[in-house]
Coordinates of C-alpha atoms and ligand atoms in Angstrom, one line a residue:
M116 CA 35.1 -10.3 13.1
K117 CA 35.7 -14.0 12.6
P118 CA 38.8 -14.8 10.5
F119 CA 38.1 -15.7 6.8
D120 CA 39.9 -16.5 3.6
Y121 CA 39.9 -13.9 0.9
V122 CA 40.3 -14.9 -2.8
R123 CA 40.2 -12.7 -5.9
P124 CA 39.5 -15.0 -8.9
A125 CA 40.5 -13.9 -12.4
T126 CA 37.6 -15.6 -14.3
I127 CA 33.9 -16.3 -13.8
A128 CA 34.6 -20.1 -13.8
E129 CA 37.2 -19.7 -11.1
A130 CA 34.8 -17.6 -9.1
V131 CA 32.1 -20.2 -9.3
T132 CA 34.4 -23.0 -8.2
A133 CA 35.8 -20.9 -5.3
A134 CA 32.3 -19.9 -4.1
A135 CA 30.8 -23.4 -4.3
Q136 CA 32.9 -24.4 -1.2
P137 CA 30.9 -24.6 2.0
G138 CA 31.0 -21.3 3.9
A139 CA 32.0 -19.2 0.9
T140 CA 30.2 -16.1 -0.2
Y141 CA 30.6 -13.5 -2.9
L142 CA 31.9 -10.0 -2.1
A143 CA 30.9 -7.1 -4.5
A144 CA 31.1 -3.6 -3.1
G145 CA 30.6 -4.9 0.4
T146 CA 28.2 -2.1 1.5
N147 CA 25.8 -4.7 2.9
L148 CA 27.9 -7.8 3.4
L149 CA 30.8 -6.1 5.4
D150 CA 28.3 -4.4 7.8
L151 CA 26.8 -7.8 8.5
M152 CA 30.2 -9.4 9.0
K153 CA 31.3 -6.6 11.4
G154 CA 28.1 -7.1 13.4
G155 CA 28.6 -10.9 13.6
V156 CA 25.4 -11.5 11.7
S157 CA 27.1 -13.0 8.7
R158 CA 30.1 -15.3 9.4
P159 CA 31.5 -16.6 6.1
D160 CA 34.7 -18.7 6.0
R161 CA 35.7 -17.3 2.6
L162 CA 35.1 -14.2 0.6
V163 CA 35.2 -14.5 -3.2
D164 CA 35.8 -10.9 -4.4
V165 CA 34.2 -10.6 -7.8
T166 CA 34.9 -6.9 -8.4
H167 CA 37.9 -7.6 -10.7
L168 CA 36.0 -10.0 -13.0
K169 CA 36.1 -8.7 -16.6
G170 CA 33.1 -7.8 -18.7
L171 CA 30.5 -7.6 -15.9
D172 CA 30.5 -3.8 -15.7
R173 CA 28.8 -3.0 -19.0
I174 CA 25.3 -1.7 -19.9
E175 CA 24.6 -3.2 -23.3
H176 CA 21.6 -1.9 -25.4
L177 CA 21.1 -4.9 -27.7
A178 CA 19.9 -4.8 -31.3
D179 CA 16.6 -6.6 -30.4
G180 CA 15.6 -3.7 -28.1
S181 CA 16.5 -5.4 -24.9
V182 CA 19.1 -4.2 -22.4
R183 CA 21.6 -6.3 -20.5
I184 CA 23.1 -4.9 -17.3
G185 CA 26.2 -6.5 -16.0
A186 CA 26.2 -7.5 -12.3
L187 CA 29.1 -5.1 -11.5
V188 CA 27.5 -2.0 -12.9
R189 CA 27.3 0.6 -10.1
N190 CA 23.8 1.7 -9.1
A191 CA 24.7 5.4 -9.8
D192 CA 26.2 4.6 -13.2
L193 CA 23.0 2.8 -14.2
A194 CA 20.7 5.6 -13.0
H195 CA 22.7 8.2 -14.8
D196 CA 23.0 6.4 -18.1
T197 CA 21.0 8.7 -20.2
A198 CA 19.8 6.1 -22.7
F199 CA 18.9 3.7 -19.9
A200 CA 17.0 6.4 -17.9
K201 CA 15.0 7.5 -20.9
A202 CA 13.9 3.9 -21.8
Y203 CA 13.3 2.7 -18.2
P204 CA 12.5 5.9 -16.1
A205 CA 10.9 4.1 -13.2
I206 CA 14.0 2.0 -12.7
A207 CA 16.3 5.1 -12.7
E208 CA 13.8 6.7 -10.3
A209 CA 14.0 3.7 -8.0
L210 CA 17.8 3.6 -8.0
L211 CA 18.0 7.3 -7.2
S212 CA 15.6 6.9 -4.3
G213 CA 17.8 4.3 -2.7
A214 CA 20.5 4.8 -0.1
S215 CA 22.8 7.9 -0.4
A216 CA 24.9 9.2 -3.3
Q217 CA 28.1 7.7 -1.8
L218 CA 26.5 4.3 -1.4
R219 CA 25.0 4.3 -4.9
N220 CA 28.4 5.1 -6.3
A221 CA 29.7 1.9 -4.7
A222 CA 26.8 -0.5 -4.7
T223 CA 26.5 -3.0 -7.6
V224 CA 23.5 -4.4 -9.4
G225 CA 24.2 -8.0 -8.2
G226 CA 24.6 -6.8 -4.6
N227 CA 21.4 -4.8 -4.7
L228 CA 19.4 -7.8 -5.8
L229 CA 20.9 -10.0 -3.1
Q230 CA 21.1 -7.5 -0.2
R231 CA 19.7 -9.0 3.0
T232 CA 16.6 -7.9 4.9
R233 CA 16.7 -4.9 7.2
C234 CA 14.7 -6.6 9.9
A235 CA 16.3 -5.2 13.2
Y236 CA 16.1 -8.7 14.8
F237 CA 18.1 -10.2 12.0
Y238 CA 20.8 -7.6 12.6
D239 CA 20.9 -8.3 16.3
P240 CA 22.7 -11.6 17.0
A241 CA 21.2 -11.7 20.5
S242 CA 17.7 -12.1 19.0
R243 CA 16.1 -15.2 17.8
C244 CA 15.9 -15.2 14.0
N245 CA 15.0 -18.1 11.7
R246 CA 16.8 -16.5 8.8
R247 CA 20.1 -16.2 10.6
E248 CA 19.7 -19.5 12.4
A249 CA 17.2 -22.0 11.0
G250 CA 14.7 -23.1 13.5
S251 CA 15.7 -20.6 16.3
G252 CA 12.4 -18.7 16.2
C253 CA 11.4 -15.2 15.2
D254 CA 11.5 -12.4 17.7
A255 CA 9.9 -9.9 15.2
R256 CA 6.6 -11.9 15.4
A257 CA 5.8 -10.6 18.9
G258 CA 8.2 -7.7 18.8
G259 CA 8.4 -4.3 17.1
N260 CA 7.1 -5.1 13.7
R261 CA 5.5 -2.0 12.3
L262 CA 7.8 -2.1 9.2
H263 CA 7.4 -5.8 8.5
A264 CA 5.5 -7.7 5.8
V265 CA 1.8 -7.6 5.1
L266 CA 1.8 -10.0 2.1
G267 CA 3.2 -13.5 1.7
W268 CA 4.6 -13.9 5.2
S269 CA 4.6 -17.0 7.3
E270 CA 4.7 -17.7 11.1
G271 CA 8.4 -18.4 10.5
C272 CA 9.4 -15.0 9.2
I273 CA 7.7 -11.6 8.5
A274 CA 10.7 -9.8 7.1
T275 CA 10.6 -7.6 3.9
H276 CA 13.0 -7.4 1.0
P277 CA 14.6 -3.9 1.1
S278 CA 15.6 -3.2 -2.5
D279 CA 14.0 -0.3 -4.4
F280 CA 15.7 -1.3 -7.7
C281 CA 14.0 -4.8 -7.7
V282 CA 10.5 -3.3 -7.6
P283 CA 10.3 -1.8 -11.1
L284 CA 12.6 -4.6 -12.4
V285 CA 10.0 -7.2 -11.4
A286 CA 7.2 -5.1 -12.9
L287 CA 9.0 -5.0 -16.2
D288 CA 9.7 -8.8 -16.4
A289 CA 13.5 -8.7 -15.7
I290 CA 15.5 -11.8 -16.2
V291 CA 18.5 -12.8 -14.1
E292 CA 21.5 -14.5 -15.8
I293 CA 23.2 -16.9 -13.5
E294 CA 26.5 -18.7 -13.8
G295 CA 26.6 -21.9 -11.7
K296 CA 28.4 -25.2 -11.4
S297 CA 26.3 -26.6 -14.3
G298 CA 26.9 -23.5 -16.6
R299 CA 24.7 -20.5 -17.5
R300 CA 21.0 -20.4 -16.8
E301 CA 18.2 -17.7 -16.7
L302 CA 15.6 -17.0 -14.1
P303 CA 12.7 -14.5 -14.1
L304 CA 13.5 -12.0 -11.3
D305 CA 10.1 -12.9 -9.9
A306 CA 11.4 -16.4 -9.1
L307 CA 14.8 -15.3 -7.6
H308 CA 13.6 -14.3 -4.1
R309 CA 11.6 -16.9 -2.1
L310 CA 8.7 -16.3 0.3
P311 CA 9.6 -17.6 3.8
D312 CA 7.0 -20.4 4.1
T313 CA 8.6 -23.0 6.5
T314 CA 12.1 -22.4 5.4
P315 CA 12.9 -18.7 5.8
E316 CA 16.6 -19.4 5.9
R317 CA 16.4 -20.1 2.1
E318 CA 16.0 -16.6 0.8
T319 CA 16.6 -17.1 -2.9
A320 CA 16.5 -19.8 -5.6
L321 CA 20.3 -19.7 -5.9
E322 CA 22.5 -22.7 -5.3
P323 CA 26.0 -22.6 -3.7
G324 CA 28.4 -21.0 -6.1
D325 CA 25.7 -19.4 -8.3
L326 CA 27.0 -16.0 -9.5
I327 CA 24.6 -13.4 -10.9
V328 CA 26.3 -12.2 -14.0
A329 CA 23.6 -9.8 -15.5
V330 CA 20.1 -8.6 -15.4
R331 CA 18.2 -8.3 -18.7
L332 CA 15.1 -6.4 -19.6
P333 CA 13.1 -7.6 -22.6
A334 CA 12.4 -5.2 -25.5
T335 CA 8.7 -4.9 -24.3
A336 CA 9.9 -3.1 -21.2
R337 CA 10.6 0.0 -23.3
D338 CA 6.9 0.2 -24.3
F339 CA 6.1 1.8 -20.9
A340 CA 8.6 4.6 -21.0
G341 CA 6.0 7.3 -21.5
H342 CA 4.0 6.4 -18.4
A343 CA 6.2 5.0 -15.7
R344 CA 6.9 6.1 -12.1
Y345 CA 8.4 4.7 -8.9
L346 CA 7.0 6.1 -5.6
K347 CA 8.6 5.4 -2.3
V348 CA 7.3 6.4 1.2
R349 CA 9.9 6.4 3.9
E350 CA 10.3 7.7 7.4
R351 CA 12.6 10.5 6.4
T352 CA 13.4 12.0 3.0
S353 CA 16.8 10.4 2.4
Y354 CA 18.9 7.5 3.6
A355 CA 15.9 5.4 4.5
F356 CA 14.4 2.2 3.2
A357 CA 10.9 2.1 1.9
V358 CA 8.0 1.7 4.3
V359 CA 6.0 1.0 1.2
S360 CA 6.8 1.7 -2.4
A361 CA 5.2 1.1 -5.8
A362 CA 6.3 0.9 -9.4
A363 CA 3.6 1.7 -11.9
A364 CA 4.0 1.4 -15.7
L365 CA 1.2 1.9 -18.2
R366 CA 0.6 1.8 -21.9
I367 CA -2.2 4.1 -22.8
E368 CA -3.8 3.9 -26.3
S369 CA -6.9 5.7 -27.5
G370 CA -7.7 6.8 -24.0
K371 CA -7.6 3.3 -22.5
I372 CA -4.9 1.4 -20.6
S373 CA -3.8 -1.3 -23.1
E374 CA -1.4 -2.8 -20.6
A375 CA -0.4 -2.2 -17.0
R376 CA 2.5 -3.3 -14.8
L377 CA 2.4 -2.8 -11.0
A378 CA 4.7 -4.0 -8.3
L379 CA 5.1 -3.1 -4.6
G380 CA 8.1 -2.8 -2.3
G381 CA 8.4 -3.0 1.5
V382 CA 5.4 -5.3 1.8
A383 CA 6.8 -8.8 1.4
A384 CA 10.0 -10.9 1.5
K385 CA 10.3 -10.3 -2.3
P386 CA 9.5 -7.5 -4.7
W387 CA 5.7 -8.0 -5.0
R388 CA 4.3 -8.1 -8.6
T389 CA 0.5 -7.8 -8.5
R390 CA -1.0 -9.3 -11.6
A391 CA -4.6 -9.1 -10.1
A392 CA -4.3 -5.3 -10.1
E393 CA -2.8 -5.3 -13.6
A394 CA -5.8 -7.3 -14.9
V395 CA -8.2 -4.7 -13.3
L396 CA -6.4 -1.9 -15.1
K397 CA -6.2 -3.5 -18.6
G398 CA -8.8 -2.0 -20.8
A399 CA -9.9 0.6 -18.2
A400 CA -9.8 4.3 -18.7
P401 CA -6.9 5.8 -16.7
E402 CA -9.1 7.3 -14.0
P403 CA -9.2 7.3 -10.2
S404 CA -12.0 4.7 -10.0
A405 CA -9.9 2.2 -11.9
F406 CA -6.9 3.1 -9.8
R407 CA -8.8 2.5 -6.6
E408 CA -10.2 -0.8 -7.8
A409 CA -6.6 -1.9 -8.8
A410 CA -5.4 -0.9 -5.3
Q411 CA -8.1 -3.0 -3.6
A412 CA -7.1 -6.0 -5.8
A413 CA -3.4 -5.4 -5.1
L414 CA -3.9 -5.6 -1.3
A415 CA -6.8 -8.1 -1.3
D416 CA -4.7 -10.8 0.4
A417 CA -2.9 -8.5 2.8
K418 CA -2.9 -9.2 6.5
P419 CA -1.2 -7.4 9.3
S420 CA 1.6 -9.2 11.1
G421 CA 1.2 -7.1 14.3
D422 CA 1.7 -3.4 14.5
N423 CA 1.7 -2.8 10.8
A424 CA -2.0 -2.7 9.8
F425 CA -1.4 0.9 8.7
K426 CA 0.8 -0.4 5.9
I427 CA -2.1 -2.0 4.1
E428 CA -4.1 1.3 3.8
L429 CA -0.8 3.1 3.1
A430 CA 0.0 0.7 0.3
R431 CA -3.4 1.1 -1.3
R432 CA -2.9 4.9 -1.3
I433 CA 0.6 4.5 -2.8
V434 CA -0.8 2.4 -5.6
V435 CA -3.4 5.0 -6.4
C436 CA -0.8 7.7 -6.2
A437 CA 1.8 5.9 -8.4
L438 CA -0.8 5.1 -11.0
T439 CA -2.1 8.7 -11.0
L440 CA 1.5 9.9 -11.6
A441 CA 2.2 7.3 -14.2
A442 CA -1.0 8.1 -16.1
A443 CA 0.0 11.8 -16.1
G444 CA 3.2 10.9 -18.0
T445 CA 6.8 10.4 -17.1
P446 CA 8.4 13.7 -16.2
A447 CA 11.1 15.1 -18.5
R448 CA 13.5 15.1 -15.6
I449 CA 13.5 12.3 -13.0
P450 CA 13.7 13.8 -9.5
A451 CA 16.9 12.8 -7.7
L452 CA 15.0 12.8 -4.5
P453 CA 11.3 12.1 -5.3
A454 CA 9.0 14.7 -3.9
S455 CA 6.8 13.6 -1.0
P456 CA 3.6 11.9 -2.3
F457 CA 1.8 13.6 0.5
A458 CA 2.4 16.9 -1.2
S459 CA 0.4 15.9 -4.3
G460 CA -2.8 15.2 -2.4
A461 CA -3.2 11.9 -4.3
L462 CA -2.7 9.9 -1.1
H463 CA -5.9 11.3 0.2
A464 CA -7.9 10.2 -2.8
Ligands
LIG737 C1 22.9 3.3 5.1 C2 22.3 2.4 3.9 C3 21.1 2.8 3.3 C4 20.6 2.0 2.3 N1 19.5 2.4 1.7 C5 19.0 1.6 0.7 C6 17.7 2.0 0.1 O1 17.1 2.9 0.4 N2 17.3 1.2 -1.0 C7 18.0 0.1 -1.4 O2 17.6 -0.6 -2.3 N3 19.2 -0.2 -0.8 C8 19.7 0.5 0.2 N4 20.8 0.2 0.8 C9 21.4 -1.1 0.4 C10 22.4 -1.0 -0.7 O3 21.8 -0.7 -1.9 C11 23.1 -2.4 -0.7 O4 24.0 -2.4 0.4 C12 23.9 -2.6 -2.0 O5 23.0 -2.5 -3.1 C13 24.6 -3.9 -2.0 O6 25.5 -3.9 -3.1 P1 27.0 -4.3 -2.9 O7 27.6 -4.3 -4.2 O8 27.7 -3.5 -1.9 O9 26.8 -5.8 -2.4 P2 27.6 -6.6 -1.2 O10 27.4 -6.0 0.1 O11 29.0 -6.9 -1.6 O12 26.8 -8.0 -1.3 C14 25.5 -8.1 -0.9 C15 25.1 -9.6 -1.1 O13 25.0 -9.9 -2.4 C16 25.9 -11.0 -2.7 N5 26.4 -10.8 -4.1 C17 26.9 -9.6 -4.5 N6 27.1 -9.6 -5.8 C18 26.7 -10.9 -6.2 C19 26.7 -11.5 -7.5 N7 27.1 -10.9 -8.6 N8 26.2 -12.8 -7.6 C20 25.8 -13.5 -6.4 N9 25.9 -12.9 -5.2 C21 26.3 -11.6 -5.1 C22 26.9 -11.0 -1.6 O14 27.4 -12.4 -1.4 C23 26.1 -10.6 -0.4 O15 25.4 -11.6 0.1 C24 21.4 0.9 1.8 C25 22.6 0.5 2.4 C26 23.1 1.3 3.5 C27 24.4 0.9 4.1
LIG738 S1 11.1 -11.5 10.7 FE1 12.5 -13.0 9.7 S2 14.4 -11.8 9.6 FE2 13.2 -10.9 11.2 S3 13.6 -12.0 13.2 FE3 11.9 -13.0 12.2 S4 12.8 -14.6 11.1 FE4 14.4 -13.1 11.5

């Protein structure tokens, strides 16, 4: 590992100043960053350890019905907060489907949002990778890419964003609070992660020194609590990233869907909100024909990037399955390890 400075600022302002220096990066629990450093993939000059900053480890249920989640809240603590899980069951389900219990006990909210792609070529310093080294090329394009993107990719990069947590967050209009050199600002989560286009090395809308301090969910996000699910398909039951996942949240009134939220994971360089599918669902009866039409709309722009054409049909089926489960109602108890969607038969609808 390359030598680096380590600083532990006492305040948010000190942290921002320390991290705005070239070559500096924030360290939270380190479950992603330290692996990348050990492998020589990430080579920061300075680590700015934020884990001792005060006030960032709280879940605040605010009087206006919104919830504010500090960037240092642990993934496990959020998933197991009873009031949170009741109001936002699909988010708790997504958190519980990620990583392992040990990792969830350590990993933070801010770190989960900003974890790097799991593209194997990105992790291998001997490979060409435009994200790791701008302009060097992309070995995934002609290589093993069955797990890569089917939406929003470019010739420069076909990687996916690996977070489960971000998928229901983006569906429910989450806002990210950021402290930067010019003070505090807010950004819709949908605008945090960038599609690769011609600059895959720029993964987010953040500037040097920007610290995520919290994620907020608006009061309206609670309206979906009765009909919300997160469904993740992976290559083994635990300890694996999503091949494809979907967060579905519905409001059902008088036998019709009055509002729908739908986002996909594992398909693009960002959590993929699909407003075209939401428009199809709005006003429809919660029935298989509407779910199939929504799935077609969600994947209408999808194209395979090599070996991964199967993901397009898989994603369509996951959408139908997630909507079917959401329409049936949120279960009283969120499964810690979601059951295989193949068992329900809905994938074969
Ligand atoms: C074996 C394994 C399996 C996993 N499986 C899954 C999975 O199935 N689903 C899933 O979603 N995740 C999975 N993960 C990823 C895991 O969730 C992330 O490693 C974790 O969320 C990162 O959080 P952290 O606090 O450790 O961040 P760190 O590793 O400390 O940081 C990650 C990145 O975020 C930046 N950062 C951290 N906090 C802030 C902040 N507040 N503001 C600005 N920048 C910040 C850091 O600079 C760094 O670039 C897995 C990880 C492992 C090792
Ligand atoms: S897909 Fe993206 S992350 Fe993977 S090798 Fe290509 S440029 Fe790098």
